[in-house]
Amino acid sequence: MKVSREQAAQNRERIVETAARVFREKGFDGIGVADLMKTAGLTHGGFYGHFASKEALLGEAVGRALGGAGDGWQARMAAHPDDPLGAVVRSYLSPAHRDNPGAGCAISALGADISRAGPAVRDAVTERARAQFELLARAAPGDTDEQRRQHAIATYAAMIGGLVLARAVSDAALSEEILAAVAGTLAAPPA
């Protein structure tokens, strides 16, 4: 049975949204195309009508996940004009983010997978990382654009590393301590 263009677009959107969440939860190799399509409520046979390969879907899903993070960061920054960078840091390095990788940062959830992925995925990450750096640089301290950019890159890298480490340890108190230490180092508490 042939579906309308509108339905096909909705199906594609459902696949990308599902993939963005499930890949962050399970990793790139943690779910195959058949199970991914089943999770999206679609049949396996329809996958290749939307994507040339799993790699193509990975690139789009990671790009989507990272784009959503940028939108969230902009909203937090706007809601906290006195401490926009601190608001992003504290939200990123929160127990809620740590405990919900499927709705969180794709890089912290999939960093090792991304580093071994092909060009579609790495290009999507490169594009979105640059956008994240620009966004953070708007709120970063520094006297020059270059200083603010360097601070933004270092902040983003430290947030990712802190979250990865907080997820990796088995001791809940240590995990909390890692989040608090990294957040406290990156952003002073709001005035």
Short mmCIF file of N, CA, C and O in Angstrom, two decimals, residues 89-99 158-167 169 172-187:
data_model
loop_
_atom_site.label_atom_id
_atom_site.label_comp_id
_atom_site.label_asym_id
_atom_site.label_seq_id
_atom_site.Cartn_x
_atom_site.Cartn_y
_atom_site.Cartn_z
N VAL A 89 25.68 25.50 31.90
CA VAL A 89 26.58 24.55 32.57
C VAL A 89 25.83 23.76 33.64
O VAL A 89 25.92 22.53 33.70
N ARG A 90 25.07 24.44 34.48
CA ARG A 90 24.38 23.75 35.57
C ARG A 90 23.30 22.80 35.04
O ARG A 90 23.09 21.71 35.58
N SER A 91 22.64 23.17 33.97
CA SER A 91 21.63 22.29 33.37
C SER A 91 22.29 21.07 32.75
O SER A 91 21.82 19.94 32.91
N TYR A 92 23.38 21.28 32.03
CA TYR A 92 24.09 20.19 31.37
C TYR A 92 24.64 19.21 32.40
O TYR A 92 24.55 17.99 32.24
N LEU A 93 25.23 19.75 33.45
CA LEU A 93 25.87 18.92 34.48
C LEU A 93 24.91 18.65 35.64
O LEU A 93 25.27 18.75 36.80
N SER A 94 23.71 18.26 35.29
CA SER A 94 22.69 17.98 36.30
C SER A 94 22.42 16.48 36.40
O SER A 94 22.65 15.73 35.43
N PRO A 95 21.93 16.03 37.54
CA PRO A 95 21.54 14.62 37.65
C PRO A 95 20.48 14.22 36.63
O PRO A 95 20.51 13.10 36.10
N ALA A 96 19.56 15.12 36.32
CA ALA A 96 18.52 14.80 35.33
C ALA A 96 19.13 14.50 33.97
O ALA A 96 18.71 13.55 33.29
N HIS A 97 20.11 15.29 33.55
CA HIS A 97 20.76 15.05 32.26
C HIS A 97 21.59 13.76 32.32
O HIS A 97 21.54 12.95 31.40
N ARG A 98 22.30 13.58 33.40
CA ARG A 98 23.11 12.37 33.58
C ARG A 98 22.24 11.11 33.47
O ARG A 98 22.63 10.14 32.83
N ASP A 99 21.07 11.15 34.08
CA ASP A 99 20.23 9.97 34.19
C ASP A 99 19.32 9.72 32.98
O ASP A 99 18.62 8.72 32.95
N ALA A 158 34.82 20.31 28.71
CA ALA A 158 34.79 19.93 30.13
C ALA A 158 33.40 19.44 30.53
O ALA A 158 33.29 18.48 31.31
N MET A 159 32.35 20.07 30.01
CA MET A 159 30.99 19.60 30.32
C MET A 159 30.79 18.17 29.83
O MET A 159 30.27 17.32 30.56
N ILE A 160 31.20 17.91 28.60
CA ILE A 160 31.05 16.57 28.03
C ILE A 160 31.84 15.56 28.86
O ILE A 160 31.31 14.52 29.26
N GLY A 161 33.09 15.87 29.13
CA GLY A 161 33.92 14.95 29.91
C GLY A 161 33.38 14.72 31.31
O GLY A 161 33.36 13.58 31.80
N GLY A 162 32.91 15.77 31.95
CA GLY A 162 32.34 15.63 33.29
C GLY A 162 31.10 14.75 33.29
O GLY A 162 30.93 13.89 34.17
N LEU A 163 30.25 14.92 32.29
CA LEU A 163 29.03 14.12 32.22
C LEU A 163 29.35 12.66 31.92
O LEU A 163 28.78 11.75 32.53
N VAL A 164 30.28 12.43 31.01
CA VAL A 164 30.68 11.05 30.69
C VAL A 164 31.23 10.36 31.93
O VAL A 164 30.86 9.23 32.25
N LEU A 165 32.10 11.04 32.67
CA LEU A 165 32.68 10.45 33.87
C LEU A 165 31.62 10.23 34.94
O LEU A 165 31.60 9.17 35.59
N ALA A 166 30.71 11.18 35.12
CA ALA A 166 29.65 11.02 36.12
C ALA A 166 28.75 9.83 35.78
O ALA A 166 28.25 9.16 36.68
N ARG A 167 28.55 9.56 34.49
CA ARG A 167 27.76 8.39 34.09
C ARG A 167 28.55 7.10 34.24
O ARG A 167 27.96 6.03 34.43
N VAL A 169 30.95 6.18 36.54
CA VAL A 169 31.27 5.64 37.86
C VAL A 169 30.06 4.93 38.48
O VAL A 169 28.92 5.27 38.18
N ALA A 172 27.17 6.51 43.43
CA ALA A 172 26.26 7.64 43.22
C ALA A 172 26.79 8.93 43.83
O ALA A 172 26.66 10.01 43.24
N ALA A 173 27.38 8.84 45.02
CA ALA A 173 27.91 10.04 45.66
C ALA A 173 29.06 10.62 44.87
O ALA A 173 29.18 11.85 44.71
N LEU A 174 29.92 9.76 44.34
CA LEU A 174 31.04 10.23 43.52
C LEU A 174 30.52 10.87 42.23
O LEU A 174 31.02 11.90 41.78
N SER A 175 29.50 10.28 41.65
CA SER A 175 28.91 10.84 40.44
C SER A 175 28.39 12.25 40.69
O SER A 175 28.64 13.17 39.90
N GLU A 176 27.69 12.44 41.81
CA GLU A 176 27.20 13.77 42.18
C GLU A 176 28.36 14.73 42.40
O GLU A 176 28.29 15.90 42.00
N GLU A 177 29.41 14.25 43.04
CA GLU A 177 30.58 15.08 43.31
C GLU A 177 31.23 15.53 42.01
O GLU A 177 31.67 16.69 41.89
N ILE A 178 31.33 14.64 41.03
CA ILE A 178 31.91 14.99 39.73
C ILE A 178 31.09 16.09 39.08
O ILE A 178 31.65 17.10 38.61
N LEU A 179 29.78 15.92 39.03
CA LEU A 179 28.92 16.94 38.42
C LEU A 179 29.12 18.29 39.11
O LEU A 179 29.28 19.32 38.44
N ALA A 180 29.09 18.30 40.43
CA ALA A 180 29.21 19.54 41.18
C ALA A 180 30.59 20.18 41.00
O ALA A 180 30.70 21.41 40.86
N ALA A 181 31.64 19.36 41.00
CA ALA A 181 32.99 19.91 40.86
C ALA A 181 33.21 20.55 39.49
O ALA A 181 33.75 21.65 39.39
N VAL A 182 32.77 19.88 38.45
CA VAL A 182 32.96 20.43 37.11
C VAL A 182 32.09 21.68 36.93
O VAL A 182 32.56 22.70 36.44
N ALA A 183 30.84 21.60 37.35
CA ALA A 183 29.96 22.78 37.24
C ALA A 183 30.51 23.95 38.05
O ALA A 183 30.51 25.09 37.59
N GLY A 184 30.98 23.67 39.25
CA GLY A 184 31.51 24.73 40.11
C GLY A 184 32.77 25.36 39.54
O GLY A 184 33.00 26.56 39.73
N THR A 185 33.55 24.58 38.82
CA THR A 185 34.76 25.11 38.20
C THR A 185 34.44 25.95 36.96
O THR A 185 35.07 26.96 36.69
N LEU A 186 33.44 25.52 36.21
CA LEU A 186 33.11 26.19 34.94
C LEU A 186 32.25 27.42 35.11
O LEU A 186 32.32 28.34 34.29
N ALA A 187 31.40 27.44 36.11
CA ALA A 187 30.46 28.54 36.27
C ALA A 187 30.29 28.89 37.71
O ALA A 187 29.91 28.05 38.52
#
